Short mmCIF file of C-alpha atoms in Angstrom, two decimals:
data_model
loop_
_atom_site.label_atom_id
_atom_site.label_comp_id
_atom_site.label_asym_id
_atom_site.label_seq_id
_atom_site.Cartn_x
_atom_site.Cartn_y
_atom_site.Cartn_z
CA MET A 1 -63.70 35.98 1.84
CA ASN A 2 -66.81 34.85 -0.49
CA ARG A 3 -66.62 31.67 -2.57
CA ALA A 4 -65.70 33.47 -5.87
CA ALA A 5 -62.82 34.89 -4.31
CA GLN A 6 -61.82 31.70 -2.86
CA PHE A 7 -62.04 29.97 -6.16
CA SER A 8 -60.25 32.91 -7.80
CA LEU A 9 -57.30 32.48 -5.35
CA LEU A 10 -56.93 28.82 -6.02
CA SER A 11 -57.08 29.35 -9.61
CA GLY A 12 -53.96 31.32 -9.37
CA PHE A 13 -52.15 28.38 -8.30
CA ALA A 14 -53.89 26.02 -10.67
CA ALA A 15 -53.04 28.21 -13.70
CA ASP A 16 -49.21 26.95 -13.63
CA GLN A 17 -49.83 23.59 -12.11
CA TRP A 18 -51.80 21.79 -14.65
CA GLY A 19 -55.10 22.65 -13.05
CA LEU A 20 -53.84 21.20 -9.81
CA VAL A 21 -53.66 22.80 -6.26
CA THR A 22 -53.01 21.31 -2.85
CA SER A 23 -54.51 21.56 0.26
CA ALA A 24 -51.20 23.09 1.74
CA GLN A 25 -51.03 25.59 -0.89
CA ALA A 26 -54.81 26.57 -0.33
CA LYS A 27 -54.24 26.54 3.57
CA GLY A 28 -51.18 28.86 2.88
CA ALA A 29 -53.27 31.28 1.11
CA GLY A 30 -55.77 31.77 3.99
CA LEU A 31 -58.33 28.98 3.18
CA ASN A 32 -59.27 26.20 5.66
CA GLY A 33 -60.51 22.64 5.15
CA VAL A 34 -63.96 23.28 5.43
CA GLN A 35 -64.06 25.82 2.61
CA LEU A 36 -62.13 23.48 0.42
CA LEU A 37 -64.84 20.71 0.99
CA ARG A 38 -67.57 23.15 0.19
CA LEU A 39 -65.90 24.24 -3.15
CA ALA A 40 -65.61 20.30 -3.89
CA GLU A 41 -69.24 19.87 -2.93
CA SER A 42 -69.99 22.67 -5.41
CA GLY A 43 -68.38 20.80 -8.02
CA LEU A 44 -65.73 23.66 -8.65
CA LEU A 45 -62.77 21.48 -7.34
CA GLU A 46 -62.33 17.58 -7.48
CA SER A 47 -60.34 15.59 -4.99
CA VAL A 48 -57.66 13.76 -7.17
CA ALA A 49 -55.66 12.26 -4.38
CA HIS A 50 -55.06 12.81 -0.57
CA GLY A 51 -54.49 16.80 -0.29
CA VAL A 52 -54.55 17.44 -4.02
CA TYR A 53 -57.48 19.16 -5.68
CA LEU A 54 -58.18 19.50 -9.71
CA VAL A 55 -60.17 22.66 -10.83
CA THR A 56 -62.69 20.85 -12.89
CA ALA A 57 -63.22 23.56 -15.58
CA VAL A 58 -59.66 22.93 -16.70
CA GLY A 59 -60.11 19.08 -17.16
CA GLU A 60 -57.88 16.23 -16.26
CA PRO A 61 -54.41 16.71 -17.49
CA ARG A 62 -52.27 13.99 -18.95
CA HIS A 63 -50.10 11.83 -16.53
CA LEU A 64 -52.17 13.07 -13.81
CA GLU A 65 -50.68 10.42 -11.38
CA VAL A 66 -47.08 11.77 -12.13
CA LYS A 67 -47.87 15.39 -11.38
CA VAL A 68 -49.70 14.70 -8.26
CA ALA A 69 -46.92 12.61 -6.99
CA TRP A 70 -44.45 15.27 -7.58
CA LEU A 71 -46.45 18.31 -6.29
CA ARG A 72 -46.93 16.15 -3.01
CA LEU A 73 -43.08 15.90 -2.44
CA GLN A 74 -43.45 19.55 -1.51
CA PRO A 75 -47.10 20.33 -0.97
CA SER A 76 -46.83 23.77 0.28
CA VAL A 77 -44.32 25.02 -2.41
CA PRO A 78 -45.68 25.97 -5.90
CA ALA A 79 -44.49 24.20 -8.80
CA TRP A 80 -42.77 27.43 -10.08
CA GLN A 81 -40.84 28.02 -7.05
CA ARG A 82 -39.13 24.60 -6.84
CA SER A 83 -35.45 23.89 -8.08
CA ALA A 84 -34.18 20.76 -9.16
CA GLY A 85 -31.18 20.99 -6.49
CA ASP A 86 -33.72 21.16 -3.66
CA PRO A 87 -33.10 18.38 -1.39
CA ASP A 88 -37.09 18.09 -0.67
CA SER A 89 -37.63 18.15 -4.54
CA GLY A 90 -37.43 15.33 -6.95
CA VAL A 91 -36.97 14.13 -10.65
CA VAL A 92 -39.39 12.06 -12.70
CA SER A 93 -36.96 8.99 -13.34
CA HIS A 94 -36.74 5.31 -14.73
CA ALA A 95 -40.28 3.89 -16.17
CA SER A 96 -41.91 7.06 -15.41
CA ALA A 97 -39.55 9.05 -17.48
CA CYS A 98 -39.96 6.63 -20.52
CA GLN A 99 -43.86 7.19 -20.04
CA LEU A 100 -43.38 11.17 -20.16
CA GLN A 101 -40.88 11.04 -23.16
CA GLU A 102 -42.82 8.35 -24.82
CA LEU A 103 -39.76 5.87 -25.31
CA GLY A 104 -40.34 2.39 -25.86
CA ASP A 105 -43.38 0.41 -24.10
CA ILE A 106 -41.78 -0.34 -20.84
CA PRO A 107 -44.36 -0.60 -18.15
CA ALA A 108 -44.87 1.84 -15.34
CA PRO A 109 -47.29 0.40 -12.73
CA VAL A 110 -46.06 3.03 -10.26
CA VAL A 111 -44.52 6.61 -10.19
CA GLU A 112 -41.00 6.55 -10.07
CA ILE A 113 -39.10 9.80 -8.76
CA SER A 114 -35.52 10.00 -8.01
CA VAL A 115 -34.80 12.25 -4.77
CA PRO A 116 -31.34 13.32 -3.47
CA ARG A 117 -32.01 12.19 -0.19
CA ARG A 118 -33.75 9.17 1.53
CA ARG A 119 -37.37 9.66 1.91
CA VAL A 120 -40.18 6.99 2.46
CA THR A 121 -43.87 7.52 1.19
CA LYS A 122 -47.15 5.68 2.40
CA ASP A 123 -48.50 5.85 -1.10
CA SER A 124 -48.02 2.37 -2.88
CA SER A 125 -48.47 3.81 -6.22
CA VAL A 126 -45.29 6.05 -5.73
CA ARG A 127 -41.67 4.59 -5.71
CA LEU A 128 -38.95 7.05 -4.39
CA ARG A 129 -35.43 6.18 -5.44
CA THR A 130 -32.66 7.75 -3.66
CA ALA A 131 -30.23 9.30 -6.27
CA VAL A 132 -28.54 12.54 -7.02
CA VAL A 133 -29.27 13.75 -10.61
CA GLU A 134 -27.09 16.39 -12.18
CA PRO A 135 -28.74 19.54 -13.94
CA SER A 136 -27.33 18.16 -16.83
CA ASP A 137 -29.28 15.09 -16.76
CA ILE A 138 -32.64 16.97 -16.18
CA THR A 139 -34.94 18.10 -18.98
CA LEU A 140 -38.54 19.58 -18.76
CA ILE A 141 -41.31 17.93 -20.07
CA ASP A 142 -44.90 19.74 -19.72
CA GLY A 143 -43.50 21.48 -16.92
CA LEU A 144 -42.09 18.55 -15.05
CA PRO A 145 -38.12 17.83 -14.41
CA VAL A 146 -37.57 14.46 -16.11
CA THR A 147 -34.30 12.70 -16.30
CA THR A 148 -32.90 12.86 -19.97
CA ALA A 149 -32.93 10.01 -22.38
CA ARG A 150 -29.49 9.02 -21.76
CA ARG A 151 -29.67 9.38 -17.71
CA THR A 152 -33.18 7.11 -18.11
CA ILE A 153 -31.54 4.39 -19.93
CA LEU A 154 -28.57 4.15 -17.55
CA ASP A 155 -30.96 4.40 -14.60
CA LEU A 156 -33.01 1.40 -16.08
CA LEU A 157 -29.60 -0.65 -16.68
CA GLY A 158 -28.69 0.07 -13.17
CA ALA A 159 -32.09 -1.14 -11.87
CA LYS A 160 -31.63 -4.22 -14.13
CA ALA A 161 -35.07 -3.51 -15.91
CA ASP A 162 -36.10 -6.22 -18.60
CA GLY A 163 -33.69 -6.45 -21.42
CA GLY A 164 -36.22 -6.34 -24.03
CA HIS A 165 -37.99 -3.35 -22.62
CA VAL A 166 -34.68 -1.25 -22.27
CA GLY A 167 -33.67 -2.28 -25.87
CA GLY A 168 -36.90 -0.66 -27.05
CA VAL A 169 -36.26 2.56 -24.96
CA ILE A 170 -32.70 2.56 -26.76
CA ALA A 171 -33.95 1.99 -30.16
CA GLU A 172 -36.39 4.56 -29.87
CA ALA A 173 -34.13 7.22 -28.03
CA GLU A 174 -31.60 6.63 -30.88
CA ARG A 175 -34.00 6.85 -33.79
CA ARG A 176 -35.30 10.36 -32.59
CA GLY A 177 -31.79 11.53 -31.89
CA LEU A 178 -31.90 11.87 -28.09
CA VAL A 179 -28.74 9.80 -27.50
CA SER A 180 -25.69 8.70 -29.16
CA VAL A 181 -24.96 5.00 -29.10
CA GLU A 182 -21.38 5.58 -29.16
CA GLU A 183 -21.35 7.66 -26.17
CA LEU A 184 -24.14 5.61 -24.45
CA ALA A 185 -21.73 2.49 -25.00
CA GLU A 186 -19.03 4.06 -23.03
CA GLU A 187 -21.04 4.38 -19.88
CA ALA A 188 -23.13 1.10 -20.40
CA GLY A 189 -20.12 -1.21 -20.09
CA ARG A 190 -20.41 -1.42 -16.35
CA PHE A 191 -23.66 -3.08 -16.67
CA VAL A 192 -22.79 -6.05 -18.94
CA ARG A 193 -22.61 -8.61 -16.13
CA ARG A 194 -26.30 -7.93 -14.90
CA TYR A 195 -27.55 -9.00 -18.04
CA GLY A 196 -25.74 -12.19 -18.16
CA MET A 197 -22.96 -11.25 -20.73
CA PRO A 198 -19.22 -12.28 -20.67
CA ARG A 199 -16.98 -10.06 -18.73
CA THR A 200 -15.25 -9.18 -22.22
CA SER A 201 -18.18 -7.65 -23.74
CA ASP A 202 -18.41 -4.03 -24.07
CA GLY A 203 -21.05 -1.58 -23.69
CA ARG A 204 -21.61 -1.65 -27.54
CA ALA A 205 -22.40 -5.49 -27.39
CA LEU A 206 -24.78 -4.76 -24.45
CA ILE A 207 -26.77 -2.36 -26.45
CA GLU A 208 -26.92 -4.67 -29.39
CA HIS A 209 -27.82 -7.63 -27.29
CA LEU A 210 -30.81 -5.61 -25.64
CA VAL A 211 -31.94 -3.95 -29.07
CA LEU A 212 -32.10 -7.27 -30.59
CA GLN A 213 -34.05 -8.70 -27.57
CA ALA A 214 -36.40 -6.00 -28.07
CA GLY A 215 -37.07 -6.94 -31.86
CA GLU A 216 -35.39 -3.73 -32.92
CA THR A 217 -32.61 -2.35 -34.96
CA LEU A 218 -30.40 0.77 -34.26
CA ARG A 219 -30.78 3.57 -36.83
CA SER A 220 -27.15 3.94 -37.07
CA ASP A 221 -26.97 0.02 -38.16
CA GLN A 222 -29.61 0.65 -40.70
CA LEU A 223 -27.74 3.61 -42.18
CA GLU A 224 -24.52 1.50 -42.30
CA ARG A 225 -26.24 -1.14 -44.13
CA ALA A 226 -27.74 1.44 -46.37
CA SER A 227 -24.09 3.01 -47.00
CA GLN A 228 -22.77 -0.68 -48.04
CA ALA A 229 -25.88 -1.20 -50.29
CA GLY A 230 -25.14 2.37 -52.03
CA PHE A 231 -21.36 1.76 -52.22
CA ASN A 232 -22.07 -1.67 -53.87
CA SER A 233 -24.60 -0.03 -56.32
CA ALA A 234 -22.21 2.66 -57.20
CA LEU A 235 -19.50 0.21 -57.95
CA HIS A 236 -21.83 -2.09 -60.13
CA MET A 237 -22.88 1.10 -62.01
CA LEU A 238 -19.09 2.13 -62.71
CA GLY A 239 -18.80 -1.75 -64.27
CA LEU A 240 -21.79 -1.06 -66.44
CA GLN A 241 -20.29 2.36 -67.38
CA HIS A 242 -17.09 0.79 -68.56
CA MET A 243 -19.20 -2.28 -70.49
CA PHE A 244 -21.87 -0.36 -72.05
CA GLY A 245 -20.91 3.40 -72.29
CA SER A 246 -21.61 6.45 -70.47
CA GLN A 247 -24.16 6.31 -67.56
CA GLN A 248 -23.15 9.33 -65.80
CA ALA A 249 -26.65 10.58 -64.90
CA ASN A 250 -27.63 7.25 -63.32
CA LEU A 251 -24.23 6.86 -61.51
CA GLY A 252 -24.68 10.44 -59.97
CA ARG A 253 -28.07 9.63 -58.51
CA VAL A 254 -26.66 6.29 -57.22
CA LEU A 255 -23.97 8.24 -55.35
CA ALA A 256 -26.12 10.97 -54.12
CA ASN A 257 -28.61 8.32 -52.43
CA ALA A 258 -25.68 6.27 -51.17
CA ALA A 259 -25.42 8.16 -47.75
CA LEU A 260 -21.87 6.98 -47.42
CA PRO A 261 -19.76 7.65 -44.34
CA VAL A 262 -16.43 9.20 -44.85
CA SER A 263 -14.62 5.85 -44.87
CA GLY A 264 -16.95 4.73 -47.39
CA LEU A 265 -16.36 7.59 -49.64
CA LEU A 266 -12.50 7.23 -49.24
CA GLN A 267 -13.02 3.61 -50.22
CA LEU A 268 -15.20 4.13 -53.34
CA THR A 269 -12.81 6.96 -54.46
CA GLN A 270 -10.02 4.52 -54.16
CA SER A 271 -11.87 1.69 -55.99
CA ILE A 272 -12.98 4.38 -58.84
CA GLN A 273 -9.13 5.38 -59.19
CA SER A 274 -8.28 1.79 -59.21
CA LEU A 275 -10.79 1.17 -62.02
CA GLN A 276 -9.75 4.15 -64.14
CA HIS A 277 -6.27 3.12 -63.99
CA GLY A 278 -7.14 -0.44 -65.07
CA MET A 279 -9.28 1.19 -68.04
CA ALA A 280 -6.36 3.34 -69.09
CA SER A 281 -3.78 0.61 -69.03
CA SER A 282 -6.44 -1.30 -71.22
CA GLY A 283 -6.70 1.45 -73.59
CA ARG A 284 -2.96 2.08 -73.98
CA GLU A 285 -2.59 -1.71 -74.76
CA ALA A 286 -5.32 -1.71 -77.29
CA ALA A 287 -3.86 1.11 -78.92
CA SER A 288 -0.49 -0.12 -79.31
CA ALA A 289 -1.62 -3.39 -80.89
CA PRO A 290 -1.42 -3.80 -84.50
CA ASP A 291 -4.83 -3.45 -86.34
CA ASP A 292 -5.33 -6.42 -88.82
CA ALA A 293 -7.75 -3.99 -90.78
CA THR A 294 -5.06 -1.87 -91.97
CA PRO A 295 -2.16 -2.63 -94.49
CA SER A 296 0.31 -2.04 -91.95
CA GLY A 297 -1.32 -4.22 -89.31
CA ARG A 298 -1.48 -7.14 -92.05
CA SER A 299 2.21 -6.62 -92.81
CA ALA A 300 3.20 -6.90 -89.12
CA ARG A 301 0.79 -9.72 -88.66
CA ARG A 302 2.70 -11.67 -91.61
CA ALA A 303 6.10 -10.51 -90.18
CA ASP A 304 5.20 -12.14 -87.00
CA ASP A 305 3.98 -15.32 -88.74
CA ASP A 306 7.34 -15.51 -90.75
CA ASP A 307 9.55 -15.20 -87.59
CA ARG A 308 7.57 -18.12 -86.03
CA GLU A 309 8.16 -20.26 -89.01
CA PRO A 310 10.96 -23.06 -88.59
#
């Protein structure tokens, strides 16, 4: 097999592996170590880790160290033939999952991968964590199996990662719609003691504590405050409408921008009805009162005065 055929064969693996190929895959395809060395010396391949080569024409992929670590879990098996449930495979997790999902600014000094059975590695830049990850907790990012945002946050809480960093991850995930705070809070409650909170605290209190530590705010809290502001503005506009006349157009804009939750809309409706009822009652009282500007009104006023004289 000439050099061109050798390179073509390896390129077939690299095409679906971010430009990477392992020496185990190359040997399985019929190449030996000497041939790989010569391809590297010619500049067609570059050794990027023990047993892993990069096709130089492709260029270095993003998160190279993560992809290399994951490929080395099953060096002879092509990426497209691996299944998430394979006992020899793994899922990118913890801080490395945050890195791939661009969640927060949590440091990732080593590559963290969760594997379903206990394994060890001599590579000091890789940390293998023993944990079973259900298929529903896995998402694919750039072809890599990665724990979902929800599972990643729970893993970080379980590992007692820095509270401020976890809070930043939670805030970012919620802002992007990757997690529901309510659902996350139900599962986060079991970690409150790990972060020094009272036993009576719940998952929601822990989340708010961590987000505050990160100097962030939850989008749901921002919406709640905006809703309350919109509600107050609507009531204020209703008061102005009563005092200064029709402001229907302005009131409509306030209500349209209020972003009120269902409970807020019910409260607003009740307040409007109460205000309308009060306005109607005032109108009826004003209509029934005698008008001093008319003869009948002046007569009624004199009759009242006569009745009060001793």
